Coordinates of C-alpha atoms and ligand atoms in Angstrom, one line a residue:
X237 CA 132.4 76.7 103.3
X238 CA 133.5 80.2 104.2
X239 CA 130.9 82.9 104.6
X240 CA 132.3 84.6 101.9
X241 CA 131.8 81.2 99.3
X242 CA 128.4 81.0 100.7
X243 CA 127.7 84.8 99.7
X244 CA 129.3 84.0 95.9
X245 CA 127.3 80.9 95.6
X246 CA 124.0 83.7 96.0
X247 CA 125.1 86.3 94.3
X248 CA 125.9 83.8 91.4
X249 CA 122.0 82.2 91.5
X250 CA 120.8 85.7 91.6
X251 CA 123.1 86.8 88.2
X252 CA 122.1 83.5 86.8
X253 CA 118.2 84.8 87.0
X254 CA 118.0 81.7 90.0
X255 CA 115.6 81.5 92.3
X256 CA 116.8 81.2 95.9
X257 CA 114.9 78.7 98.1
X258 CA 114.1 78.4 101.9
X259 CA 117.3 75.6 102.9
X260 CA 119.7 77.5 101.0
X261 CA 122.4 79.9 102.5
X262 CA 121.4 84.2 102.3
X263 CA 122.4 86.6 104.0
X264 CA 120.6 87.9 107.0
X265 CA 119.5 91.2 105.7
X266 CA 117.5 89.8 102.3
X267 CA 115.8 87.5 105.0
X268 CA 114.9 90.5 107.1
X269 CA 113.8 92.1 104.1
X270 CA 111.8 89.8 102.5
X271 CA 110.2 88.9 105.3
X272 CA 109.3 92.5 106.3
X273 CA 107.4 93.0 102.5
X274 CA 106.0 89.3 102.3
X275 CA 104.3 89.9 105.9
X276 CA 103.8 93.4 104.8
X277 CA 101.3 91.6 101.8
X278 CA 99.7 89.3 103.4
X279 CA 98.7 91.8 106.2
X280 CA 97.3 94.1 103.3
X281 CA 95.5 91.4 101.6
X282 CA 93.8 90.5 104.9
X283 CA 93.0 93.8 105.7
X284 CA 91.9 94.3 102.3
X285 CA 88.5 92.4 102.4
X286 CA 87.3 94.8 105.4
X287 CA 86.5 97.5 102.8
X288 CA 85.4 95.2 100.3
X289 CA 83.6 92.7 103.0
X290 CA 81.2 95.5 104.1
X291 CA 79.5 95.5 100.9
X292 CA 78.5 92.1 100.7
X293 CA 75.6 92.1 102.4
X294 CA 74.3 95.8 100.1
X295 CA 75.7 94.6 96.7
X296 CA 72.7 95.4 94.2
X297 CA 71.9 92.1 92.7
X298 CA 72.6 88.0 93.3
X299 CA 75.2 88.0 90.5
X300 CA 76.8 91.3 92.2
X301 CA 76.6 89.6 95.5
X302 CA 78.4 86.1 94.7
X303 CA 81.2 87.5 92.6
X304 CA 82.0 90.0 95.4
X305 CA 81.9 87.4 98.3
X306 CA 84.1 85.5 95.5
X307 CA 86.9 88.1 95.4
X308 CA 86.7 88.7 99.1
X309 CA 87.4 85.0 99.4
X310 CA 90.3 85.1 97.2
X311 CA 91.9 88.0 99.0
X312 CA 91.8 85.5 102.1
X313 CA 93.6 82.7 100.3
X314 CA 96.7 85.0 99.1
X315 CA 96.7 86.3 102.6
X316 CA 97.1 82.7 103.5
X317 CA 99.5 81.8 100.5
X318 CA 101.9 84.7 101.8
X319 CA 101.8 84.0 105.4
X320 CA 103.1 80.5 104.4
X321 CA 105.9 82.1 102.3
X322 CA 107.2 84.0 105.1
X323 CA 107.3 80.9 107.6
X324 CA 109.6 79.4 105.0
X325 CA 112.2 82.3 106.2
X326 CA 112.1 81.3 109.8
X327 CA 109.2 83.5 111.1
X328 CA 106.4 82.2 112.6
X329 CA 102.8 83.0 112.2
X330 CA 102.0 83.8 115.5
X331 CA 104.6 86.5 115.8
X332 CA 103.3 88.0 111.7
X333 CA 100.1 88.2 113.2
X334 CA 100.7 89.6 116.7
X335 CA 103.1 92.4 114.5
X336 CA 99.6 93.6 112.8
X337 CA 97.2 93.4 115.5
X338 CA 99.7 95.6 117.7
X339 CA 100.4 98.2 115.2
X340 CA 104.3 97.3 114.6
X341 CA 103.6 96.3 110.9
X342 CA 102.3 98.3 107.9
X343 CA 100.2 96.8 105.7
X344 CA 99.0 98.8 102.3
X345 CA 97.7 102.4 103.2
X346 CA 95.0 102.0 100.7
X347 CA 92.5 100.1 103.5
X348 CA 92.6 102.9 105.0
X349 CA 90.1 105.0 103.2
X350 CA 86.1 104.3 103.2
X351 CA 84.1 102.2 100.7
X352 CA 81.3 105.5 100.9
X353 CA 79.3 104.1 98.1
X354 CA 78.5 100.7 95.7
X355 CA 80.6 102.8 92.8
X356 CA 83.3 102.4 95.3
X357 CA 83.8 98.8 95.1
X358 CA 84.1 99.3 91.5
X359 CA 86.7 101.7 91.6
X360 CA 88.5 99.1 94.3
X361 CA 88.6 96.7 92.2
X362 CA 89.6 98.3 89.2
X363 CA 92.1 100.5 90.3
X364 CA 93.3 99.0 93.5
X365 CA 93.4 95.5 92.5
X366 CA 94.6 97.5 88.9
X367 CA 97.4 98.7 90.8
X368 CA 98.1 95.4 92.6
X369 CA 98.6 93.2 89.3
X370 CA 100.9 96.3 87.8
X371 CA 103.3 95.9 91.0
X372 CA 102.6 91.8 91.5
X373 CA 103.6 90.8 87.6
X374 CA 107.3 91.5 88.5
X375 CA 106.8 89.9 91.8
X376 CA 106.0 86.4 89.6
X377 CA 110.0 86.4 88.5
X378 CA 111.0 87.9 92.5
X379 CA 114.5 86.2 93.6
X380 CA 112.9 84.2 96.2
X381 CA 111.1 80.7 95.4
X382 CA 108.1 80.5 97.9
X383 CA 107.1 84.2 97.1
X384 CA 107.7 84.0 93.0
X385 CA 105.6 80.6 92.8
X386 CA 102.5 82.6 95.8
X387 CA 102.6 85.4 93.1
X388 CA 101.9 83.4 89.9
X389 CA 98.4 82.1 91.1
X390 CA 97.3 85.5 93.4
X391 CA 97.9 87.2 89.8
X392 CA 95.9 85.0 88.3
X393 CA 93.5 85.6 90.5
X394 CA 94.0 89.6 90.2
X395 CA 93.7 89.6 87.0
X396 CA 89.8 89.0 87.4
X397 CA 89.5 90.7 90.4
X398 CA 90.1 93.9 88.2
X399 CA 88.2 93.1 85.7
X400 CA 84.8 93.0 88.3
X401 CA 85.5 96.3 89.3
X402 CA 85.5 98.0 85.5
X403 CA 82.6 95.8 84.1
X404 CA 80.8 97.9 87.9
X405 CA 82.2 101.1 86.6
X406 CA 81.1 100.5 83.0
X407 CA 77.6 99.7 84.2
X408 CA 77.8 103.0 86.3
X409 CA 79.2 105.2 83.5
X410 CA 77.0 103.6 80.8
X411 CA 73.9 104.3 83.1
X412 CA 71.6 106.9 84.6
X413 CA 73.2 110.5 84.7
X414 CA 72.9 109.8 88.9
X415 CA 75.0 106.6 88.2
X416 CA 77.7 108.2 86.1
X417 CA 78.1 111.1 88.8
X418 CA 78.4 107.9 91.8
X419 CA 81.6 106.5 89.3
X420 CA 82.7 110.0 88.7
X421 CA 82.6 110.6 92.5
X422 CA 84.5 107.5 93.4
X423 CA 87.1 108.1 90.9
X424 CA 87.7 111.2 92.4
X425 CA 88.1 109.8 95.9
X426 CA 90.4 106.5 95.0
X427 CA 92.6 108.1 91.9
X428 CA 95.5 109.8 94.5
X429 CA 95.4 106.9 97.5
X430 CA 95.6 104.1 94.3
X431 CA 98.8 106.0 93.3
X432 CA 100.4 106.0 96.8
X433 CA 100.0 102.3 96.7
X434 CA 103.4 102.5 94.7
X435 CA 105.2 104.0 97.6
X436 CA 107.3 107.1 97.9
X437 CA 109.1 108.1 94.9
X438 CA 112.3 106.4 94.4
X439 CA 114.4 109.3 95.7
X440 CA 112.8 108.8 99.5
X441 CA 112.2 105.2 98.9
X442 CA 115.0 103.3 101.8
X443 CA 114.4 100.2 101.0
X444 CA 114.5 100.3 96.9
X445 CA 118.0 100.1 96.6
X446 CA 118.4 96.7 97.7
X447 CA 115.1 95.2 96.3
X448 CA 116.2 95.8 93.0
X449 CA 119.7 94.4 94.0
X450 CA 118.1 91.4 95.5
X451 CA 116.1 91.3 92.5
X452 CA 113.4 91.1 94.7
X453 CA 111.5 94.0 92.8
X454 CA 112.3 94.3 89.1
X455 CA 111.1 97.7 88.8
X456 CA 111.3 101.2 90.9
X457 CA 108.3 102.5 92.7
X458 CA 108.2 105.2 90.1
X459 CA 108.6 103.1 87.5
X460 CA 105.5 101.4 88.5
X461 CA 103.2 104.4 89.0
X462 CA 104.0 105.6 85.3
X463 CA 103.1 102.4 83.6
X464 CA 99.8 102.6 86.0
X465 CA 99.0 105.7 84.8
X466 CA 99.8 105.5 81.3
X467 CA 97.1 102.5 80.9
X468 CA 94.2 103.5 82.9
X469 CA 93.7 106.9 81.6
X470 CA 92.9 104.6 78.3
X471 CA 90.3 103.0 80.8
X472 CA 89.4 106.3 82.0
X473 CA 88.4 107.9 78.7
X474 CA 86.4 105.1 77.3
X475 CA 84.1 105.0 80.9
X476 CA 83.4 108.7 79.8
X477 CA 85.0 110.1 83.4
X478 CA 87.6 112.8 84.1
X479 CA 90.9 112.0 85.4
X480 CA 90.5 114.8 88.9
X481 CA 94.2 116.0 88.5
X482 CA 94.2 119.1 86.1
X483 CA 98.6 118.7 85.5
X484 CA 97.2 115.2 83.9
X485 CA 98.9 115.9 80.1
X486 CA 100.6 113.4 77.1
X487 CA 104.3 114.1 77.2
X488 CA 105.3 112.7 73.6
X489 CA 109.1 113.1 75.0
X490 CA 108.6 110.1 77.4
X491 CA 105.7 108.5 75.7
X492 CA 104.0 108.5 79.2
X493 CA 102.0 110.8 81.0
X494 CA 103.0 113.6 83.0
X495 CA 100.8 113.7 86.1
X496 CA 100.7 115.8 89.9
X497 CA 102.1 113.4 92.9
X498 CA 100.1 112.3 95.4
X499 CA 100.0 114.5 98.5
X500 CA 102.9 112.2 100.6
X501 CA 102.0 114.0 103.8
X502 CA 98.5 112.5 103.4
X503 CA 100.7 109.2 102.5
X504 CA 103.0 109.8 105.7
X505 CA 99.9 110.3 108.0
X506 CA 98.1 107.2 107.0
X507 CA 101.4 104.6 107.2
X508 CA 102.0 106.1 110.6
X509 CA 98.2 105.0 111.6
X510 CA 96.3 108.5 111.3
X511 CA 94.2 107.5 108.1
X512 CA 90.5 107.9 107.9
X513 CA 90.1 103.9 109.1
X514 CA 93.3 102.7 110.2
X515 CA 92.0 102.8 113.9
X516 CA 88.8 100.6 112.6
X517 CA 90.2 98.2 110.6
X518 CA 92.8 97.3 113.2
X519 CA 89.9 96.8 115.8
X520 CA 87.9 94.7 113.3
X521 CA 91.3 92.7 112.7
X522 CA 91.6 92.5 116.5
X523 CA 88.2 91.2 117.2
X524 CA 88.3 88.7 114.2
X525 CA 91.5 86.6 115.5
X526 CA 89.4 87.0 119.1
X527 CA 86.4 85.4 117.7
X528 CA 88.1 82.6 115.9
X529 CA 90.3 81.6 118.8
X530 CA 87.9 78.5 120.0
X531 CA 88.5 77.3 116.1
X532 CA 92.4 77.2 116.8
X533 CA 92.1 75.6 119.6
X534 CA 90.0 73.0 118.5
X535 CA 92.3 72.7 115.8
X536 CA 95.3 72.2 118.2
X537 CA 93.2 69.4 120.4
X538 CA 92.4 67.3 117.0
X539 CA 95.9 67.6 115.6
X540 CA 97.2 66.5 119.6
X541 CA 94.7 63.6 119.6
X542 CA 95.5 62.2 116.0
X543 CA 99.1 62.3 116.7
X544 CA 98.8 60.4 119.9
X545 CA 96.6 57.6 118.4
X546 CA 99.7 57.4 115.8
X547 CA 101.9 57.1 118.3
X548 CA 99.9 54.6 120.1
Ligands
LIG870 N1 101.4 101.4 102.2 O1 111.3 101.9 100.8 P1 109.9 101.8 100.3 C1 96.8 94.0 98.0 C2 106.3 101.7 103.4 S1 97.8 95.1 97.1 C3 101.9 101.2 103.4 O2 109.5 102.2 98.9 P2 109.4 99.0 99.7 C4 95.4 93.8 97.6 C5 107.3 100.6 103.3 O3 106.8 99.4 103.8 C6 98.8 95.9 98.3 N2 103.3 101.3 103.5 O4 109.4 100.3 100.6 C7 94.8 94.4 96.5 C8 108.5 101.2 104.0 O5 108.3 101.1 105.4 P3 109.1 100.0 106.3 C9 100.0 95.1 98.8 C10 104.0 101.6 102.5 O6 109.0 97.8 100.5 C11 93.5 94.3 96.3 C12 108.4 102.7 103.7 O7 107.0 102.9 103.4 N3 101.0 94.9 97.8 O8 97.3 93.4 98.8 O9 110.6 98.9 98.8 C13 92.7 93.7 97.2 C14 109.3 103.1 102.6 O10 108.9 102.6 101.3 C15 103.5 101.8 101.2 C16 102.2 94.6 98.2 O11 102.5 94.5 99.3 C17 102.1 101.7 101.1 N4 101.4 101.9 99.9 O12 108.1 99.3 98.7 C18 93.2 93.1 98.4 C19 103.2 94.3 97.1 N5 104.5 102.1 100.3 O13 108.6 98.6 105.9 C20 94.6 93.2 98.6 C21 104.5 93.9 97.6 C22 105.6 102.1 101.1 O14 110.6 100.1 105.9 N6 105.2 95.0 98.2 N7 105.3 101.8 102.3 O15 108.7 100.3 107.7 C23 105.9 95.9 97.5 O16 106.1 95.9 96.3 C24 106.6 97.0 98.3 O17 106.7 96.5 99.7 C25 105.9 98.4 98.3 C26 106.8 99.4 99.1 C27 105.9 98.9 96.9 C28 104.6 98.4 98.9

């Protein structure tokens, strides 16, 4: 076939609500692209248990302590679940990895604030992992096979993620006056970096435009960060705590909120690797694939010895 047939045969799957899978013909740029936000995700999700992880050891109670290490554990498989989506496109593990620990690739900005407090790992896991399943339900019906069917069990697995962190922040907010002011605190700190998770509003967003062709996202950045808002200030109000932007007001018009943006300097500054942790959790991630490297290799020796005894 002619490159053009190939092109119709995609562009007809994706009218036709088809997924595309790794052996069929697209073009190079919706490769390039997927495999730039796929990597993108699994680095975040890896990186995303450093915040988390440094709690398990100071979480307040047994029960606190195993459904932590739980979520932790989870953020580890989707990490794992993505990388393997992305080496369906060609790309190779290796190179994904060397891409984070160098500093090429982004991964989300919000691992790179501090969990100060045990109030903060509630508002992570509400509000983060919140934010997460708002943008990841679309991502279940994404154009591309491997990444749509990764998505429909790491939202799953979100979905109860984000209900730790709020049953933390109800116990906070329904506690000591001391308690309610560590949730109110932490609210404070994680409501603006939670919205930048979204990304730059649509109008300075480069890569937008062809996501929603691709049908790769279903909805715009924006988009996104409205619904967000709209349904936690619900969660908000019933915890008893303050939204900290003062613009926060019902607009009956839209039927949403309207709300301040985020401070997309602040956003700029952290994705370019000046947040308050980036330099940390990049070291941590360094160190980690350092201290597991006797693992891979003994990996590589057993999967070397088995195949020449089935040779033999
Ligand atoms: N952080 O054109 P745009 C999780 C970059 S949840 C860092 O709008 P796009 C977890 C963007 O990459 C978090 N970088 O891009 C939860 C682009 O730069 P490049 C992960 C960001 O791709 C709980 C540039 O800014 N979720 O893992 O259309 C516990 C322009 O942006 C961010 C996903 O990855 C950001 N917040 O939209 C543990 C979901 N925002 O690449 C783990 C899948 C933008 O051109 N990803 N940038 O150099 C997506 O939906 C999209 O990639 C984004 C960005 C909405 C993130």
């Amino acid at each position: 076939m002619e490159n053009k047939q190939f092109e119709d045969v995609f562009e007809a799957k994706l009218a036709k609500n088809e997924m595309i899978e790794p052996k069929d013909w697209m073009p190079d740029n919706y490769r390039k692209h997927l495999i730039r936000q796929i990597s993108q995700h699994a680095h975040s999700e890896i990186v995303g248990m450093l915040p988390e992880g440094n709690w398990i050891t100071r979480a307040p109670s047994l029960r606190a302590k195993v459904v932590l290490l739980a979520k932790v554990q989870d953020e580890g498989g989707h990490g794992l679940y993505l990388y393997t989506a992305a080496e369906t496109l060609g790309t190779g593990r290796d190179e994904l990895l060397e891409a984070l620990h160098t500093g090429k690739a982004k991964y989300s900005s919000i691992f790179n604030y501090p969990t100060l407090t045990w109030a903060d790992i509630g508002a992570v896991g509400w509000l983060v992992d919140g934010a997460a399943i708002m943008n990841q339900v679309m991502l279940q019906r994404t154009s591309y096979g491997p990444y749509a069917r990764a998505m429909v069990r790491i939202c799953k697995e979100e979905s109860f993620h984000q209900r730790q962190g709020y049953e933390i922040m109800c116990h906070l907010s329904f506690g000591t006056a001391e308690q309610k002011a560590m949730a109110q605190d932490a609210l404070n700190r994680w409501w603006f970096p939670t919205m930048m998770m979204f990304g730059p509003p649509d109008s300075e967003s480069p890569n937008s435009e062809n996501a929603l062709k691709w049908r790769i996202k279903r909805e715009s950045n924006d988009q996104l960060r409205q619904r967000f808002v709209n349904q936690t200030v619900q969660q908000v109000e019933y915890l008893g705590l303050t939204v900290p932007d003062p613009k926060l007001k019902w607009n009956e018009e839209k039927k949403g909120y309207d709300f301040s943006e985020p401070n997309w300097v602040e956003f700029k500054n952290v994705i370019s690797g000046n947040g308050p942790c980036n330099k940390e959790r990049l070291a941590a991630r360094n160190q980690a694939h350092k201290n597991g490297e006797w693992v891979r290799a003994a990996a590589q020796a057993f999967a070397k010895k088995r195949a020449q005894k089935i040779a033999a």
